[in-house]
PDB file of C-alpha atoms in Angstrom:
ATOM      1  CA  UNK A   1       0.000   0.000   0.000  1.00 52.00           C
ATOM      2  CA  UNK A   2       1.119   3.629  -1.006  1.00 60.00           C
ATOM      3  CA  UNK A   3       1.338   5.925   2.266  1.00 71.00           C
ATOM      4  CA  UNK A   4       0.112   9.181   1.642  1.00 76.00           C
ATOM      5  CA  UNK A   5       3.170  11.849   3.161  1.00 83.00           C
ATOM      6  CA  UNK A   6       1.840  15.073   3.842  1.00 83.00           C
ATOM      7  CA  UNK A   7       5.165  16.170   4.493  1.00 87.00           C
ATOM      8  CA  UNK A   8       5.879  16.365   0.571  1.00 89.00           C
ATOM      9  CA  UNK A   9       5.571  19.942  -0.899  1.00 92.00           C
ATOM     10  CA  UNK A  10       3.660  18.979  -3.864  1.00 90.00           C
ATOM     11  CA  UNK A  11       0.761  17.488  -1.497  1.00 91.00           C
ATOM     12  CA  UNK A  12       0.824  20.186   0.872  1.00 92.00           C
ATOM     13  CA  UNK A  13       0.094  22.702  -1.845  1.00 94.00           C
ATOM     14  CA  UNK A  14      -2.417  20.504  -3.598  1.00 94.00           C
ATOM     15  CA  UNK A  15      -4.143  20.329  -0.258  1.00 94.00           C
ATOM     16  CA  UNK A  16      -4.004  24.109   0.124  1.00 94.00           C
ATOM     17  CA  UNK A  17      -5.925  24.409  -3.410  1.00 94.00           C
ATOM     18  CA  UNK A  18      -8.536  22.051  -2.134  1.00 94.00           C
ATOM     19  CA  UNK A  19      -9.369  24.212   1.232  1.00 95.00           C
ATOM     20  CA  UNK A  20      -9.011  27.431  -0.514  1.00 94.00           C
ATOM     21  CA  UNK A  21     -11.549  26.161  -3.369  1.00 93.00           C
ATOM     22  CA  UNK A  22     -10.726  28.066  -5.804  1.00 90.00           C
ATOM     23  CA  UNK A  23      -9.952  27.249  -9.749  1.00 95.00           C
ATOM     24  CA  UNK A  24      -6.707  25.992 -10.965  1.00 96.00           C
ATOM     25  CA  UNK A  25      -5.789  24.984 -14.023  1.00 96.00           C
ATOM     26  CA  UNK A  26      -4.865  21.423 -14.716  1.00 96.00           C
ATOM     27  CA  UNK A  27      -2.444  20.173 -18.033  1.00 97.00           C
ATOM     28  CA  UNK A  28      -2.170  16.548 -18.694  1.00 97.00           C
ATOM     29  CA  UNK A  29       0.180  14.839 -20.500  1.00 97.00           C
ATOM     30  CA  UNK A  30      -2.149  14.519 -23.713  1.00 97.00           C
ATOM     31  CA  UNK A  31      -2.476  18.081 -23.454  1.00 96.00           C
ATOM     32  CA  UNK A  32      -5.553  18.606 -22.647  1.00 95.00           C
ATOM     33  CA  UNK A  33      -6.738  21.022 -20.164  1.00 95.00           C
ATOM     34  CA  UNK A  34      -9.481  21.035 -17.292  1.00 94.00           C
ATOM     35  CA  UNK A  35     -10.465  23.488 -15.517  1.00 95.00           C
ATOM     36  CA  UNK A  36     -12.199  23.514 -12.194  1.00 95.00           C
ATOM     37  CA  UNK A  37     -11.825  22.844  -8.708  1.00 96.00           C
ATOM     38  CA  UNK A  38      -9.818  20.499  -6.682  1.00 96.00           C
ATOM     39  CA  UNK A  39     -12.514  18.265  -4.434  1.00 96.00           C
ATOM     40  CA  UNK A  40      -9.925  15.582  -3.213  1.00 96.00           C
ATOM     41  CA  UNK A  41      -6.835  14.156  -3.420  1.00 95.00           C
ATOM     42  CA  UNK A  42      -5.429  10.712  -2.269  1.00 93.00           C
ATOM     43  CA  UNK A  43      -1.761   9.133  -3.192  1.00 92.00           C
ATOM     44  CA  UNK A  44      -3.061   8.116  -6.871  1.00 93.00           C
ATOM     45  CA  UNK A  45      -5.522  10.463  -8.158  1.00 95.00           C
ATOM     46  CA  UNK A  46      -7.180  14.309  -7.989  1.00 96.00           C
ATOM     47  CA  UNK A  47     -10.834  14.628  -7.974  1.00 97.00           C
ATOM     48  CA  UNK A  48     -11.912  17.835  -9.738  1.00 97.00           C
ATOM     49  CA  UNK A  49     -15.249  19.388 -10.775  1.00 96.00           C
ATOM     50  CA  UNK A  50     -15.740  21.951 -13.520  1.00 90.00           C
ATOM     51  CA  UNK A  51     -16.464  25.479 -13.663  1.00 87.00           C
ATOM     52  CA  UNK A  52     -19.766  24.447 -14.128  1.00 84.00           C
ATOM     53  CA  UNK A  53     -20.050  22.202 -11.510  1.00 80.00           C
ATOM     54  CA  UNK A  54     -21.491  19.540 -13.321  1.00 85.00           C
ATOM     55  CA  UNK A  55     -18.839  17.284 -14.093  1.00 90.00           C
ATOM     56  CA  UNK A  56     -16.199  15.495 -11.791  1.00 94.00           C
ATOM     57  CA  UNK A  57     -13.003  14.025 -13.234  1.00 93.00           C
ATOM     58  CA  UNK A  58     -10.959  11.684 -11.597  1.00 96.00           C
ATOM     59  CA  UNK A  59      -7.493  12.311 -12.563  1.00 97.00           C
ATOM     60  CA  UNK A  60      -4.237  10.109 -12.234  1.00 96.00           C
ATOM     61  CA  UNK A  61      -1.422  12.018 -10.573  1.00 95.00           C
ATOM     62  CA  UNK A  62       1.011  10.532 -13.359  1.00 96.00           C
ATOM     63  CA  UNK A  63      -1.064  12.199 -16.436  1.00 97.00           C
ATOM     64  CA  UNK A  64      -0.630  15.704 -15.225  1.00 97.00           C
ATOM     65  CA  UNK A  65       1.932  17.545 -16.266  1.00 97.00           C
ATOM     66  CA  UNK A  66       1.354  20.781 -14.470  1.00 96.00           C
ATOM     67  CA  UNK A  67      -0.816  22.139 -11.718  1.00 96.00           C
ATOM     68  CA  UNK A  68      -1.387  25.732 -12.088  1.00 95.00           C
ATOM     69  CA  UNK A  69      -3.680  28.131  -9.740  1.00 89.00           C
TER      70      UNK A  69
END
């Protein structure tokens, strides 16, 4: 089982964008690009929901290339 370190930067700041709730940007490795907000995150995957709120994506932490708020 994968432990889930808090003490990395990377997760600390991706929890920071979940509290704060606001929108970041999100760039996968295919190039595409969501937009929204981030719900959730665990040691595999983000959960985000679009601007519109209607859709929630559940994203692999190895297809994003950046994270940008």
């Amino acid at each position: 089982m994968t432990e889930f370190n808090t003490g990395y930067p990377s997760v600390r700041r991706i929890q920071s964008f979940v509290k704060v709730k606001g929108e970041v940007e999100i760039k996968l490795l295919t190039n595409d690009v969501i937009i929204g907000r981030i719900l959730w995150q665990d040691p595999h995957c983000l959960c985000v929901v679009d601007r519109s709120s209607t859709k929630e994506f559940m994203i692999s932490r190895q297809a994003i290339a950046y994270v940008k708020a």
